Amino acid sequence: MRHVIGNWKMNGGEALLREFASGLPGECPWPDVRLGLAVPAPLLGAAVRMLPDWVRVGAQNVHWEEAGAFTGEISPALLREVGCRFAIAGHSERRALFGEDDAAAVRRLSGALRSGLTGILCVGESRREREAGRAEDVVERQLRGLADAGEPLDLETGAEALIAYEPVWAIGSGEAARPDQIAAMHEHIGRLSLRFFGTVLPVLYGGSVSGDNAAEIFALNSAAGALVGSASLDVRGLINIASEASRIA
Ligand code: PEP
């Protein structure tokens, strides 16, 4: 099973949702691919209503508490109530632009999982960290945060934890990481997740994935799917990527 997850970031509106919905088949054409779309919070309800049921709607961020004095945050309970099925935690834009640290990312992931949402934890190094030869250490630190949080990866609720390896330098750059770089980091994450959590968590790749490079990314055995930003704003772009994910199963 592969996951192809679109992330609209702070883009889109009901008109785009309508266009998107009209470009999707009523039934899922790929039995081995799960398609998801993370839209801005005000669009979540409309996305659940307008998109076919086989498309999983998700949130771009989530809080760890179910309710409380946390102005501007969104609780996992509310996400469930509007019909969300997954939430992203620790996206590099949250980390770089809004000061979210490893601990917050981990708490957010745990909040999603506790509530029965699929949680996607984003990890990845900056260009400077890669050039300094620290990419593997940075990703280890980000995952260790999850291991050290003392909150078990509560997968017994039926929730699912996915890791998205998203090198910051590849996001929005138009140039994905090379397959050998992706494969090496996926292997590293696989080893770490076995050591920290006793299980190999599925690892997606994100960073300028498009219809043009999806085939070589999915040709990597290690790629359990893709997190797709700009190419997901066009329904045909996301369909092409999902078709490649299914073709190269
Ligand atoms: C992202 O937003 O997570 C992302 C990978 O963006 P892009 O595909 O545009 O690089």
Short mmCIF file of C-alpha atoms and ligand atoms in Angstrom, two decimals:
data_model
loop_
_atom_site.label_atom_id
_atom_site.label_comp_id
_atom_site.label_asym_id
_atom_site.label_seq_id
_atom_site.Cartn_x
_atom_site.Cartn_y
_atom_site.Cartn_z
CA MET A 1 0.00 0.00 0.00
CA ARG A 2 1.35 3.42 -0.95
CA HIS A 3 0.20 6.78 0.32
CA VAL A 4 -0.01 9.80 -1.93
CA ILE A 5 -0.81 12.84 0.16
CA GLY A 6 -1.42 16.27 -1.32
CA ASN A 7 -0.71 19.36 0.77
CA TRP A 8 -2.33 22.53 -0.46
CA LYS A 9 -0.48 24.63 2.16
CA MET A 10 -2.20 28.04 2.49
CA ASN A 11 -3.76 27.84 -0.98
CA GLY A 12 -7.05 26.97 -2.56
CA GLY A 13 -10.68 27.71 -1.86
CA GLU A 14 -14.07 26.23 -2.60
CA ALA A 15 -13.69 26.91 -6.34
CA LEU A 16 -10.52 24.84 -6.48
CA LEU A 17 -12.15 22.12 -4.39
CA ARG A 18 -15.04 21.99 -6.86
CA GLU A 19 -12.64 21.72 -9.80
CA PHE A 20 -10.66 19.07 -7.95
CA ALA A 21 -13.77 17.02 -7.13
CA SER A 22 -14.97 17.13 -10.74
CA GLY A 23 -11.61 15.73 -11.91
CA LEU A 24 -11.72 12.68 -9.64
CA PRO A 25 -13.40 9.37 -10.47
CA GLY A 26 -16.26 8.27 -8.20
CA GLU A 27 -14.42 5.07 -7.26
CA CYS A 28 -10.76 4.71 -6.36
CA PRO A 29 -8.94 3.50 -9.50
CA TRP A 30 -5.92 2.18 -7.55
CA PRO A 31 -6.60 -0.53 -4.95
CA ASP A 32 -3.00 -0.27 -3.73
CA VAL A 33 -2.86 3.53 -3.27
CA ARG A 34 -4.40 5.68 -0.57
CA LEU A 35 -4.95 9.22 -1.73
CA GLY A 36 -5.15 12.01 0.83
CA LEU A 37 -5.46 15.76 0.65
CA ALA A 38 -4.47 18.20 3.40
CA VAL A 39 -6.33 21.47 2.90
CA PRO A 40 -6.36 24.71 4.93
CA ALA A 41 -8.49 24.36 8.07
CA PRO A 42 -11.46 26.47 6.89
CA LEU A 43 -11.86 24.15 3.89
CA LEU A 44 -11.87 20.88 5.80
CA GLY A 45 -15.64 20.51 6.11
CA ALA A 46 -16.22 21.44 2.46
CA ALA A 47 -13.49 19.03 1.35
CA VAL A 48 -15.11 16.17 3.25
CA ARG A 49 -18.48 16.97 1.66
CA MET A 50 -17.25 17.63 -1.86
CA LEU A 51 -14.56 15.00 -2.44
CA PRO A 52 -15.41 11.33 -2.99
CA ASP A 53 -15.23 9.20 0.11
CA TRP A 54 -12.16 7.31 -1.07
CA VAL A 55 -10.10 10.51 -0.86
CA ARG A 56 -8.96 11.01 2.71
CA VAL A 57 -9.15 14.58 3.90
CA GLY A 58 -6.57 15.72 6.43
CA ALA A 59 -5.31 18.71 8.38
CA GLN A 60 -1.97 20.46 7.97
CA ASN A 61 -1.50 20.71 11.71
CA VAL A 62 -3.13 19.50 14.91
CA HIS A 63 -2.95 20.24 18.64
CA TRP A 64 -2.31 17.58 21.25
CA GLU A 65 -5.18 18.43 23.60
CA GLU A 66 -8.81 17.61 22.86
CA ALA A 67 -10.03 21.03 24.04
CA GLY A 68 -8.90 24.01 26.11
CA ALA A 69 -7.47 27.51 26.15
CA PHE A 70 -5.31 27.23 23.02
CA THR A 71 -6.43 30.09 20.80
CA GLY A 72 -5.81 29.49 17.14
CA GLU A 73 -5.20 25.78 17.50
CA ILE A 74 -7.29 22.86 16.22
CA SER A 75 -8.06 19.87 18.38
CA PRO A 76 -7.89 16.31 17.08
CA ALA A 77 -11.44 15.76 18.33
CA LEU A 78 -12.73 18.56 16.12
CA LEU A 79 -10.81 17.21 13.17
CA ARG A 80 -12.44 13.84 13.68
CA GLU A 81 -15.82 15.51 13.99
CA VAL A 82 -15.54 17.22 10.59
CA GLY A 83 -14.47 13.94 9.01
CA CYS A 84 -10.70 14.29 8.82
CA ARG A 85 -8.75 11.08 8.69
CA PHE A 86 -5.17 12.26 9.06
CA ALA A 87 -3.08 15.17 10.27
CA ILE A 88 0.42 16.38 9.45
CA ALA A 89 2.79 17.28 12.31
CA GLY A 90 6.12 19.09 12.19
CA HIS A 91 6.02 20.28 8.58
CA SER A 92 9.24 22.16 7.88
CA GLU A 93 7.29 25.38 7.25
CA ARG A 94 5.82 25.09 10.76
CA ARG A 95 9.29 24.48 12.15
CA ALA A 96 11.10 27.21 10.18
CA LEU A 97 8.47 29.96 10.08
CA PHE A 98 6.42 29.41 13.23
CA GLY A 99 9.00 28.26 15.72
CA GLU A 100 7.69 24.73 16.21
CA ASP A 101 10.37 22.53 17.68
CA ASP A 102 10.90 18.78 17.81
CA ALA A 103 8.95 18.50 21.06
CA ALA A 104 5.89 20.30 19.65
CA ALA A 105 5.96 18.21 16.48
CA VAL A 106 6.03 15.05 18.54
CA ARG A 107 3.21 16.16 20.83
CA ARG A 108 1.12 17.04 17.79
CA LEU A 109 1.75 13.64 16.24
CA SER A 110 0.85 11.92 19.49
CA GLY A 111 -2.35 13.98 19.77
CA ALA A 112 -3.41 12.86 16.31
CA LEU A 113 -2.66 9.21 16.99
CA ARG A 114 -4.41 9.19 20.37
CA SER A 115 -7.49 10.48 18.67
CA GLY A 116 -7.42 7.76 16.02
CA LEU A 117 -6.21 9.97 13.19
CA THR A 118 -3.38 8.83 10.98
CA GLY A 119 -0.40 11.00 11.92
CA ILE A 120 2.31 12.04 9.48
CA LEU A 121 5.50 13.31 11.12
CA CYS A 122 7.68 15.36 8.77
CA VAL A 123 11.43 15.22 9.25
CA GLY A 124 14.29 16.49 7.14
CA GLU A 125 17.44 18.54 7.09
CA SER A 126 18.16 22.00 5.72
CA ARG A 127 20.65 22.58 2.90
CA ARG A 128 23.22 23.87 5.34
CA GLU A 129 22.82 20.79 7.54
CA ARG A 130 23.23 18.49 4.52
CA GLU A 131 26.30 20.36 3.31
CA ALA A 132 27.80 20.09 6.77
CA GLY A 133 27.30 16.30 6.63
CA ARG A 134 24.71 16.43 9.42
CA ALA A 135 21.59 15.27 7.57
CA GLU A 136 21.41 11.87 9.27
CA ASP A 137 22.05 13.36 12.72
CA VAL A 138 19.30 15.93 12.28
CA VAL A 139 16.76 13.31 11.28
CA GLU A 140 17.90 11.10 14.16
CA ARG A 141 17.34 14.00 16.57
CA GLN A 142 13.86 14.65 15.17
CA LEU A 143 12.89 10.98 15.57
CA ARG A 144 14.58 10.60 18.94
CA GLY A 145 12.24 13.34 20.15
CA LEU A 146 9.39 10.98 19.45
CA ALA A 147 11.11 8.11 21.20
CA ASP A 148 12.00 10.27 24.24
CA ALA A 149 8.58 11.87 24.59
CA GLY A 150 7.51 9.01 26.80
CA GLU A 151 4.23 8.89 24.92
CA PRO A 152 3.92 5.49 23.32
CA LEU A 153 3.15 5.43 19.64
CA ASP A 154 -0.42 4.52 20.41
CA LEU A 155 -1.16 2.48 17.35
CA GLU A 156 -3.68 0.26 19.11
CA THR A 157 -6.45 2.74 18.45
CA GLY A 158 -6.20 1.71 14.80
CA ALA A 159 -4.27 4.88 14.11
CA GLU A 160 -1.30 4.78 11.85
CA ALA A 161 1.97 6.70 12.08
CA LEU A 162 3.83 7.61 8.92
CA ILE A 163 7.12 9.44 8.59
CA ALA A 164 7.62 11.87 5.70
CA TYR A 165 11.24 12.50 4.83
CA GLU A 166 11.19 16.00 3.38
CA PRO A 167 14.60 17.57 2.88
CA VAL A 168 13.91 21.25 3.42
CA TRP A 169 16.12 22.22 0.47
CA ALA A 170 13.99 20.17 -1.93
CA ILE A 171 10.61 21.54 -0.84
CA GLY A 172 9.21 24.02 -3.34
CA SER A 173 12.55 24.14 -5.19
CA GLY A 174 11.41 22.27 -8.30
CA GLU A 175 14.26 19.83 -7.73
CA ALA A 176 13.67 16.66 -5.78
CA ALA A 177 16.44 14.92 -3.87
CA ARG A 178 18.27 12.27 -5.90
CA PRO A 179 16.97 8.70 -5.59
CA ASP A 180 20.22 7.59 -3.91
CA GLN A 181 19.89 10.37 -1.31
CA ILE A 182 16.26 9.42 -0.66
CA ALA A 183 17.04 5.70 -0.43
CA ALA A 184 19.92 6.28 2.00
CA MET A 185 17.79 8.43 4.30
CA HIS A 186 14.83 6.05 4.10
CA GLU A 187 17.11 3.22 5.20
CA HIS A 188 18.44 5.35 8.04
CA ILE A 189 14.89 6.15 9.18
CA GLY A 190 13.92 2.47 8.90
CA ARG A 191 16.83 1.48 11.17
CA LEU A 192 16.04 4.26 13.64
CA SER A 193 12.35 3.48 13.84
CA LEU A 194 13.11 -0.18 14.51
CA ARG A 195 15.52 0.83 17.27
CA PHE A 196 13.28 3.49 18.81
CA PHE A 197 9.79 2.05 18.30
CA GLY A 198 10.37 -1.65 17.67
CA THR A 199 8.72 -1.41 14.28
CA VAL A 200 9.63 -0.10 10.84
CA LEU A 201 7.29 2.81 10.21
CA PRO A 202 6.36 3.54 6.59
CA VAL A 203 8.42 6.40 5.16
CA LEU A 204 7.15 8.76 2.47
CA TYR A 205 9.26 11.16 0.47
CA GLY A 206 8.35 14.83 -0.01
CA GLY A 207 10.08 17.66 -1.84
CA SER A 208 9.19 18.70 -5.41
CA VAL A 209 7.52 15.42 -6.33
CA SER A 210 5.78 15.69 -9.71
CA GLY A 211 4.47 13.49 -12.49
CA ASP A 212 7.94 13.73 -14.06
CA ASN A 213 9.96 12.30 -11.19
CA ALA A 214 7.34 10.14 -9.40
CA ALA A 215 8.35 6.96 -11.26
CA GLU A 216 11.97 7.09 -10.12
CA ILE A 217 10.94 7.83 -6.56
CA PHE A 218 8.43 4.97 -6.43
CA ALA A 219 10.98 2.67 -8.02
CA LEU A 220 12.73 2.83 -4.64
CA ASN A 221 11.48 -0.06 -2.52
CA SER A 222 11.81 2.16 0.51
CA ALA A 223 9.26 4.74 -0.64
CA ALA A 224 5.91 4.05 1.00
CA GLY A 225 4.48 7.05 -0.78
CA ALA A 226 4.84 10.75 -1.36
CA LEU A 227 3.87 14.02 0.26
CA VAL A 228 3.14 16.43 -2.57
CA GLY A 229 2.89 20.21 -2.29
CA SER A 230 2.57 22.35 -5.40
CA ALA A 231 1.81 19.50 -7.82
CA SER A 232 -1.26 18.65 -5.72
CA LEU A 233 -2.98 21.94 -6.58
CA ASP A 234 -3.80 20.46 -9.97
CA VAL A 235 -5.98 17.36 -9.73
CA ARG A 236 -4.33 15.92 -12.85
CA GLY A 237 -0.91 16.32 -11.23
CA LEU A 238 -1.97 14.33 -8.18
CA ILE A 239 -3.70 11.69 -10.31
CA ASN A 240 -0.53 11.23 -12.39
CA ILE A 241 1.53 10.74 -9.26
CA ALA A 242 -0.96 8.28 -7.76
CA SER A 243 -1.07 6.34 -11.04
CA GLU A 244 2.72 6.03 -10.96
CA ALA A 245 2.53 4.88 -7.34
CA SER A 246 0.16 2.12 -8.39
CA ARG A 247 1.99 1.21 -11.60
CA ILE A 248 5.29 0.72 -9.77
CA ALA A 249 3.83 -1.23 -6.87
C1 PEP B 1 5.35 19.99 1.02
O1 PEP B 1 4.70 21.01 1.15
O2 PEP B 1 5.38 19.17 1.92
C2 PEP B 1 6.07 19.77 -0.24
C3 PEP B 1 6.73 18.65 -0.38
O3 PEP B 1 5.99 20.76 -1.20
P1 PEP B 1 6.51 20.67 -2.75
O4 PEP B 1 5.97 19.35 -3.30
O5 PEP B 1 5.90 21.85 -3.41
O6 PEP B 1 7.98 20.68 -2.71
#
